[in-house]
Every structure is written in structure tokens, then in C-alpha cells.
CSV table of C-alpha atoms in Angstrom, one decimal:
chain,number,residue,atom,x,y,z
A,16,MET,CA,-50.9,209.8,101.8
A,17,ASN,CA,-51.4,206.8,103.2
A,18,ILE,CA,-52.5,204.6,100.5
A,19,ARG,CA,-54.2,201.4,101.6
A,20,ARG,CA,-54.5,198.6,98.6
A,21,ALA,CA,-57.5,196.3,99.5
A,22,VAL,CA,-56.2,192.4,99.0
A,23,PRO,CA,-57.9,190.1,96.4
A,24,MET,CA,-60.3,187.6,98.2
A,25,SER,CA,-59.0,184.4,96.2
A,26,LEU,CA,-55.0,185.7,97.4
A,27,LEU,CA,-56.5,185.9,101.4
A,28,ALA,CA,-58.2,182.6,101.2
A,29,ALA,CA,-55.0,181.0,99.0
A,30,THR,CA,-53.0,182.4,102.0
A,31,THR,CA,-55.4,181.0,104.6
A,32,ALA,CA,-55.4,177.6,103.3
A,33,SER,CA,-51.9,177.5,103.2
A,34,ALA,CA,-51.1,178.3,107.3
A,35,LEU,CA,-54.2,175.5,107.7
A,36,LEU,CA,-52.2,173.3,105.9
A,37,LEU,CA,-48.6,173.8,107.5
A,38,THR,CA,-50.2,174.0,111.3
A,39,GLY,CA,-51.8,170.2,109.5
A,40,CYS,CA,-48.2,169.2,108.8
A,41,GLY,CA,-46.4,170.4,111.7
A,42,THR,CA,-49.4,168.6,114.0
A,43,ASP,CA,-48.7,164.9,112.2
A,44,ASP,CA,-45.2,165.8,112.0
A,45,LYS,CA,-44.7,162.3,114.5
A,46,ALA,CA,-43.8,159.6,112.5
A,47,GLY,CA,-44.7,156.2,113.6
A,48,ALA,CA,-46.6,157.3,116.9
A,49,SER,CA,-50.3,157.4,117.5
A,50,GLY,CA,-51.9,159.7,120.4
A,51,SER,CA,-50.6,163.5,121.6
A,52,GLY,CA,-49.9,162.9,124.9
A,53,SER,CA,-46.4,163.8,126.6
A,54,VAL,CA,-45.7,160.4,127.5
A,55,ASP,CA,-43.8,158.3,125.0
A,56,VAL,CA,-44.3,154.6,124.8
A,57,VAL,CA,-43.0,152.3,122.5
A,58,ALA,CA,-44.3,149.0,121.8
A,59,SER,CA,-42.5,146.0,120.5
A,60,PHE,CA,-45.5,144.4,118.6
A,61,TYR,CA,-49.2,144.5,117.9
A,62,PRO,CA,-50.7,143.2,121.3
A,63,LEU,CA,-48.8,145.7,123.6
A,64,LYS,CA,-49.5,148.0,121.6
A,65,PHE,CA,-53.0,147.9,122.3
A,66,VAL,CA,-52.6,147.3,126.0
A,67,ALA,CA,-50.8,150.7,125.9
A,68,GLN,CA,-53.9,152.3,124.2
A,69,GLN,CA,-56.3,151.5,126.6
A,70,VAL,CA,-54.4,152.1,129.4
A,71,GLY,CA,-52.6,155.2,128.4
A,72,GLY,CA,-55.2,156.7,127.0
A,73,PRO,CA,-54.9,160.2,125.6
A,74,GLU,CA,-51.7,160.9,127.9
A,75,VAL,CA,-49.4,159.0,125.9
A,76,ARG,CA,-47.8,158.8,122.4
A,77,ILE,CA,-47.5,155.4,121.0
A,78,THR,CA,-44.6,154.1,118.7
A,79,ASN,CA,-45.2,150.3,117.2
A,80,LEU,CA,-42.3,148.6,115.8
A,81,THR,CA,-43.8,146.1,114.0
A,82,LYS,CA,-45.3,147.6,111.8
A,83,ALA,CA,-49.6,146.8,110.7
A,84,GLY,CA,-49.5,143.3,109.3
A,85,ALA,CA,-45.9,142.7,109.5
A,86,GLU,CA,-44.8,139.4,111.5
A,87,PRO,CA,-43.2,140.1,114.4
A,88,HIS,CA,-41.0,137.1,115.1
A,89,ASP,CA,-38.1,138.1,112.8
A,90,LEU,CA,-38.4,141.9,113.4
A,91,GLU,CA,-35.2,143.7,112.8
A,92,LEU,CA,-34.7,147.3,114.1
A,93,THR,CA,-33.8,150.5,111.8
A,94,ALA,CA,-31.6,152.8,113.5
A,95,LYS,CA,-34.0,155.4,114.1
A,96,GLN,CA,-36.4,152.8,115.8
A,97,VAL,CA,-33.3,151.8,118.2
A,98,ALA,CA,-33.1,155.9,118.8
A,99,SER,CA,-36.8,155.3,119.4
A,100,VAL,CA,-36.1,152.8,122.1
A,101,SER,CA,-33.4,155.1,123.8
A,102,ASP,CA,-35.4,158.1,124.0
A,103,ALA,CA,-38.6,156.5,125.0
A,104,ASP,CA,-40.2,157.2,128.8
A,105,VAL,CA,-41.5,153.4,128.9
A,106,VAL,CA,-40.8,150.5,126.1
A,107,LEU,CA,-43.4,147.5,126.6
A,108,TYR,CA,-41.6,144.3,125.1
A,109,LEU,CA,-41.7,140.6,125.6
A,110,LYS,CA,-38.4,138.9,126.4
A,111,GLY,CA,-37.5,136.3,123.8
A,112,PHE,CA,-39.9,137.1,121.6
A,113,GLN,CA,-38.4,139.7,119.5
A,114,PRO,CA,-33.8,139.4,119.8
A,115,ALA,CA,-33.5,142.7,118.3
A,116,VAL,CA,-35.5,144.1,120.5
A,117,ASP,CA,-34.1,142.9,123.8
A,118,LYS,CA,-30.9,144.1,122.4
A,119,ALA,CA,-32.1,147.4,122.5
A,120,VAL,CA,-33.5,147.6,125.3
A,121,ASP,CA,-30.5,145.9,127.4
A,122,GLN,CA,-28.2,148.8,124.9
A,123,ASN,CA,-30.0,151.8,125.2
A,124,LYS,CA,-31.4,151.5,129.0
A,125,PRO,CA,-34.5,153.2,128.5
A,126,LYS,CA,-35.8,155.1,131.8
A,127,HIS,CA,-38.9,152.4,132.4
A,128,THR,CA,-39.6,149.5,130.9
A,129,VAL,CA,-42.3,146.7,130.9
A,130,ASP,CA,-41.5,142.9,130.1
A,131,ALA,CA,-44.5,141.3,129.6
A,132,SER,CA,-43.2,137.6,130.3
A,133,ALA,CA,-42.4,139.5,134.1
A,134,LEU,CA,-46.0,140.3,134.4
A,135,SER,CA,-47.1,137.1,133.5
A,136,PRO,CA,-45.0,134.4,133.4
A,137,LEU,CA,-44.2,132.1,130.4
A,138,GLU,CA,-44.8,128.2,130.1
A,139,THR,CA,-43.8,125.7,127.7
A,140,HIS,CA,-46.7,123.8,125.6
A,141,GLY,CA,-45.7,120.7,123.5
A,142,THR,CA,-47.3,120.7,120.2
A,143,GLU,CA,-48.9,117.5,120.9
A,144,VAL,CA,-50.5,115.0,118.8
A,145,ASP,CA,-51.7,111.8,121.3
A,146,GLY,CA,-53.0,114.6,124.0
A,147,SER,CA,-50.4,113.9,126.1
A,148,GLY,CA,-48.7,117.4,125.3
A,149,HIS,CA,-45.4,116.1,124.4
A,150,ALA,CA,-44.3,116.5,120.8
A,151,GLY,CA,-42.7,113.8,118.6
A,152,GLU,CA,-38.8,113.2,118.5
A,153,GLU,CA,-39.3,115.2,114.9
A,154,ASP,CA,-41.0,118.0,116.1
A,155,HIS,CA,-38.4,118.7,118.7
A,156,ALA,CA,-35.6,118.2,115.6
A,157,GLU,CA,-37.6,120.4,113.8
A,158,GLU,CA,-37.9,122.9,116.7
A,159,GLU,CA,-34.0,123.0,117.3
A,160,HIS,CA,-33.5,123.2,113.9
A,161,SER,CA,-35.9,126.7,113.1
A,162,ALA,CA,-34.0,128.3,116.0
A,163,ASP,CA,-30.4,127.6,114.4
A,164,ASP,CA,-31.1,130.2,111.9
A,165,GLY,CA,-29.7,133.3,114.3
A,166,HIS,CA,-32.9,134.4,115.9
A,167,ASP,CA,-34.6,132.9,119.3
A,168,HIS,CA,-38.0,132.2,118.3
A,169,ALA,CA,-38.1,131.4,122.1
A,170,VAL,CA,-38.5,127.8,122.0
A,171,GLY,CA,-37.2,125.9,125.0
A,172,ASP,CA,-35.8,127.9,127.9
A,173,GLY,CA,-37.7,131.4,126.7
A,174,GLY,CA,-41.3,129.3,126.7
A,175,ASP,CA,-44.3,130.1,125.0
A,176,PRO,CA,-44.7,133.6,124.1
A,177,HIS,CA,-48.2,133.7,122.8
A,178,LEU,CA,-49.9,134.8,126.5
A,179,TRP,CA,-52.1,138.0,125.5
A,180,LEU,CA,-54.4,134.7,123.8
A,181,ASP,CA,-55.3,134.1,127.1
A,182,PRO,CA,-57.6,136.8,128.2
A,183,THR,CA,-56.7,136.6,131.9
A,184,ARG,CA,-52.4,136.9,131.4
A,185,LEU,CA,-53.3,140.0,129.2
A,186,ALA,CA,-55.3,141.5,131.9
A,187,ALA,CA,-52.5,141.1,134.4
A,188,VAL,CA,-49.9,142.5,131.6
A,189,ALA,CA,-52.5,145.8,131.2
A,190,ASN,CA,-52.2,146.3,135.1
A,191,GLY,CA,-48.3,146.0,135.2
A,192,VAL,CA,-48.1,148.4,132.3
A,193,ALA,CA,-50.6,150.5,134.5
A,194,GLU,CA,-48.2,150.8,137.5
A,195,THR,CA,-45.4,151.5,135.2
A,196,LEU,CA,-46.8,154.6,133.5
A,197,ALA,CA,-48.0,155.5,136.5
A,198,GLN,CA,-44.0,155.6,137.9
A,199,ALA,CA,-43.5,157.5,134.8
A,200,ASP,CA,-46.1,159.9,135.2
A,201,PRO,CA,-47.5,160.4,138.7
A,202,THR,CA,-49.7,163.3,137.7
A,203,HIS,CA,-52.0,160.4,135.7
A,204,ALA,CA,-51.4,157.4,137.6
A,205,GLN,CA,-55.2,157.4,138.9
A,206,ASP,CA,-56.1,157.7,135.5
A,207,TYR,CA,-53.9,154.9,134.2
A,208,ARG,CA,-55.2,152.1,137.1
A,209,THR,CA,-58.7,153.0,136.0
A,210,ARG,CA,-58.3,152.6,132.7
A,211,ALA,CA,-56.6,149.3,133.5
A,212,ALA,CA,-59.4,148.3,135.0
A,213,ASP,CA,-62.0,149.0,132.9
A,214,LEU,CA,-59.4,146.7,130.4
A,215,SER,CA,-59.6,143.8,133.2
A,216,GLY,CA,-62.8,143.6,132.9
A,217,LYS,CA,-63.5,143.7,129.5
A,218,LEU,CA,-60.9,140.8,129.0
A,219,ASP,CA,-63.0,139.0,131.8
A,220,ALA,CA,-66.4,139.2,130.6
A,221,LEU,CA,-64.1,138.2,127.0
A,222,ASP,CA,-63.0,135.1,129.2
A,223,ASN,CA,-66.3,134.5,130.0
A,224,GLU,CA,-67.2,134.3,126.6
A,225,TYR,CA,-64.9,131.2,125.5
A,226,LYS,CA,-65.8,129.8,128.5
A,227,THR,CA,-69.2,129.6,127.9
A,228,GLY,CA,-68.8,129.4,124.1
A,229,LEU,CA,-66.5,126.5,124.6
A,230,ALA,CA,-68.3,124.5,127.5
A,231,THR,CA,-70.1,121.5,125.1
A,232,CYS,CA,-68.3,120.7,122.1
A,233,GLN,CA,-68.4,117.6,120.4
A,234,ARG,CA,-64.5,118.0,119.9
A,235,ARG,CA,-61.8,119.3,122.4
A,236,GLU,CA,-58.7,118.5,119.5
A,237,PHE,CA,-57.9,121.6,117.1
A,238,VAL,CA,-55.5,121.5,114.4
A,239,THR,CA,-53.3,125.0,113.7
A,240,SER,CA,-50.3,125.8,111.5
A,241,HIS,CA,-48.4,127.5,114.2
A,242,ALA,CA,-48.2,126.3,118.1
A,243,ALA,CA,-49.9,129.8,119.3
A,244,PHE,CA,-52.8,128.6,120.7
A,245,GLY,CA,-51.3,126.6,124.3
A,246,TYR,CA,-52.6,129.0,126.8
A,247,LEU,CA,-55.7,129.6,125.1
A,248,ALA,CA,-56.2,125.2,124.6
A,249,GLU,CA,-55.0,125.7,128.6
A,250,ARG,CA,-57.7,127.9,129.4
A,251,TYR,CA,-60.3,126.4,128.2
A,252,GLY,CA,-60.0,122.5,128.2
A,253,LEU,CA,-59.2,122.3,124.6
A,254,HIS,CA,-56.0,120.3,122.8
A,255,GLU,CA,-54.1,122.6,120.3
A,256,VAL,CA,-52.5,119.9,117.8
A,257,ALA,CA,-49.6,122.1,115.6
A,258,VAL,CA,-48.4,121.8,112.4
A,259,ASN,CA,-45.3,123.6,113.2
A,260,GLY,CA,-44.0,124.6,116.5
A,261,VAL,CA,-43.6,128.4,118.0
A,262,ASN,CA,-41.7,129.6,114.8
A,263,PRO,CA,-44.6,130.0,112.3
A,264,LYS,CA,-42.3,129.7,109.2
A,265,SER,CA,-40.2,125.9,110.7
A,266,GLU,CA,-41.3,123.0,107.8
A,267,PRO,CA,-42.5,120.3,109.4
A,268,ALA,CA,-41.0,116.6,109.0
A,269,PRO,CA,-42.5,114.1,107.2
A,270,ALA,CA,-43.6,112.0,110.1
A,271,ARG,CA,-45.0,114.6,111.6
A,272,ILE,CA,-47.5,115.5,108.5
A,273,ALA,CA,-48.3,111.4,108.7
A,274,GLU,CA,-49.1,111.3,112.4
A,275,LEU,CA,-51.5,114.5,111.8
A,276,GLN,CA,-53.2,113.0,108.7
A,277,LYS,CA,-53.9,110.1,111.4
A,278,LEU,CA,-55.4,112.1,114.1
A,279,VAL,CA,-57.6,114.2,111.6
A,280,LYS,CA,-59.0,111.1,110.9
A,281,GLU,CA,-59.7,109.2,114.2
A,282,LYS,CA,-60.9,112.4,116.1
A,283,GLY,CA,-62.8,113.6,113.9
A,284,VAL,CA,-61.3,117.0,113.3
A,285,THR,CA,-63.3,118.6,110.8
A,286,THR,CA,-61.0,122.0,109.7
A,287,VAL,CA,-57.5,122.7,109.5
A,288,PHE,CA,-56.6,126.4,110.8
A,289,PHE,CA,-54.0,128.7,109.5
A,290,GLU,CA,-53.1,132.4,110.2
A,291,THR,CA,-53.2,135.6,108.7
A,292,LEU,CA,-49.5,136.5,108.6
A,293,ALA,CA,-48.0,133.5,107.6
A,294,SER,CA,-48.3,131.4,104.6
A,295,PRO,CA,-51.4,128.6,104.5
A,296,LYS,CA,-49.8,126.4,102.0
A,297,THR,CA,-49.0,123.7,104.7
A,298,ALA,CA,-52.1,123.6,106.3
A,299,GLU,CA,-54.2,123.4,102.8
A,300,THR,CA,-52.1,120.7,101.8
A,301,LEU,CA,-53.0,118.5,105.1
A,302,ALA,CA,-56.7,119.8,104.6
A,303,ARG,CA,-56.8,118.7,101.2
A,304,ASP,CA,-55.2,115.3,101.8
A,305,THR,CA,-57.6,114.6,104.6
A,306,GLY,CA,-60.1,116.1,102.9
A,307,VAL,CA,-61.2,118.9,105.5
A,308,SER,CA,-62.1,122.4,105.4
A,309,THR,CA,-59.5,125.5,106.3
A,310,GLY,CA,-60.3,128.5,108.2
A,311,VAL,CA,-58.4,131.0,109.7
A,312,LEU,CA,-57.7,131.1,113.6
A,313,ASP,CA,-55.7,134.6,113.9
A,314,PRO,CA,-52.6,134.5,116.6
A,315,ILE,CA,-53.2,138.4,116.8
A,316,GLU,CA,-49.3,139.2,116.4
A,317,GLY,CA,-50.2,142.0,114.4
A,318,ILE,CA,-53.4,143.3,112.4
A,319,LYS,CA,-53.1,144.6,108.9
A,320,ASP,CA,-55.8,147.7,109.1
A,321,GLU,CA,-56.2,148.8,112.9
A,322,GLY,CA,-59.5,151.1,111.7
A,323,LYS,CA,-61.4,147.7,111.0
A,324,ALA,CA,-60.5,145.5,113.9
A,325,ASP,CA,-58.8,145.0,117.2
A,326,TYR,CA,-57.7,142.4,120.0
A,327,PHE,CA,-61.4,142.0,121.2
A,328,THR,CA,-63.1,141.4,117.5
A,329,VAL,CA,-60.5,139.6,116.2
A,330,MET,CA,-60.5,137.1,119.6
A,331,ARG,CA,-64.4,137.0,119.1
A,332,ALA,CA,-63.4,135.9,115.5
A,333,ASN,CA,-61.3,133.1,116.4
A,334,LEU,CA,-64.0,132.3,119.3
A,335,ASP,CA,-66.5,132.0,116.6
A,336,ALA,CA,-64.3,129.9,114.3
A,337,LEU,CA,-63.2,127.1,116.9
A,338,ARG,CA,-67.1,126.9,117.9
A,339,LYS,CA,-67.8,125.7,114.2
A,340,ALA,CA,-65.0,123.6,114.1
A,341,LEU,CA,-65.4,122.1,117.0
A,342,SER,CA,-68.8,121.7,116.6
A,343,CYS,CA,-70.3,123.5,120.1
A,344,SER,CA,-73.7,123.5,121.2
């Protein structure tokens, strides 16, 4: 005789829950990656990750080499991250910006690479004081000193790396990313191109917002702690005056501080801007010594909480901050 034993409902529920939990763990076992597509994309820092998300859509899995909220200039890679570069279908990076990434790409030869600077060639922007676009001798000496610490901060021959702060330049990068993804995954080539066109349209709209918002202002000079906004200033007819050079960790010479204090008073500057990922100490000191306010101007090199902000929200917050500081109508 076969005797059938009833399974207690509590045991059945626990077994089912355990199975679901194990299934969930299996789904999440893709450390450092976002998305569930079949194309593995490695991005070296946030702006390129953002482009990969927007253009790649559900077809890609993205790994960002720079963790959220971290300063990307001096990134050092772990062995696991180097392996991810080697195994990637596509690597998105900006040559000269993060030397460790350059080295990993050169040594591991991933299947497809996108160098953003090849899609939007870099320019050199001076940390100007007098509006000429040329930094003083002290500034050049300070930049050269900061570049001697073993890292290439894209000062000098490398040019200014912060091209994404001009929306039209980021659109060029997006279109290039779409073409490389199309090569890596021909089945979804049209999807990538369509999304890139959509992103380009949004970036064009943002560009128009900036043109309109900064067209009529009482001042054109703005003071920042870090020379990250050269492309933005060039695009919209402004003059960036930076306390530090391209490297946000460099320290300005005393003569530079004296020049800045004079400019703030002569030009009627109302705000000294600092950023989210670097120390505000020097900017706060300059503001206090000249009796002006401080504010945040974010170079969008990294975002601490991507659930609350993205490239577009931060760019629009930057526009609002500039309009207030420059007394735009």
C-alpha cells in the first residue's frame, strides 16, 4: 500500500520562498553591472556610462570603472576591473583622462573601444584672469607641478578633457558610441542608432536652454574651483576663471589668489563656485576674503546617487546656478 504523506503548508511556503530567493540571487550575481543585455560594455566614468545607458538600452550590460561619488581623475584599477576591460565587448573611455584605463586598454586589447576624444577632439583652455584666455606664469607652474605626481591630468598636450559639459560635443560622442555598438551587435544596430538620435535631440534641446538662459546677463565671468567648464564657457560666450587647473586637487599659488581677489572685486563677481567631489576649502576662503557667496557648479565627473540625479538634471541645476550668479534675465 502506498501511503501519501501530506506536506505541511508552512514547510511548502518556506521551500517556495527559498527557491525564489535563490533565483533572485542568481539574477543579481552580476557585480558592478547594470542592465541585463548580452553586450558587455565597460565605461570608465559617469558621463560615458550615461551615454552607454541611453544609447545601449536593454541590449547592454554596463560596468562603470569609477564607483558612484568617486573622483575619477586618479582612478586606480583592481585586477577584477582590468579583467572586465579585457573581457568587454565594448570599452568607452577618454584617452588621457584616466591613465590606468589607458594602460588597461592598451595591454588587453578589448574587442571594440570608443575613445571619446577621437569623436570630439580636445582643446586647451586657459585658467584666465584677464579675459585673454592665458593663465599667469604661476598657474602654468602650478599645473606642471601637479602633473609631476605620477598621473597625467590631461594638462598641456592632452587638452581639457571635460568635453561632456558642452551638450553638442556629448551628442557627437553618443553617435560614435551607437556606431561601435552596431559593429559589436549588428542585430540591434538600428536600435542603437535610433536611441542615439533621440539622445542627440535631447542634448540639442538642452543646448538651446543654455543659449536662451545665458543670452542676457549682467556679467560674463564666473569663478570656479576647478577648470572644468572651458567648453561650456566657450559654447555660451562666458569666461571661466578657475582657482585650480584641470586637476581639482592642485593648490593655487599665493599670487594666483591675489589676482583672483582683484578680479572678483573689479568684475563684480557675486559667487565663487565649488564642486561636489572635491574639497571646497580654497573656494570658501576666496569667497570669505572677498565678501561674496559660494555655490555649487558640478562638472558631472561622477554622481553620488544616480537614483536622484542624472546628466540632464545636473546640467539644468548648473544653468540655474549660473543664471543666478551672472544676474541673467
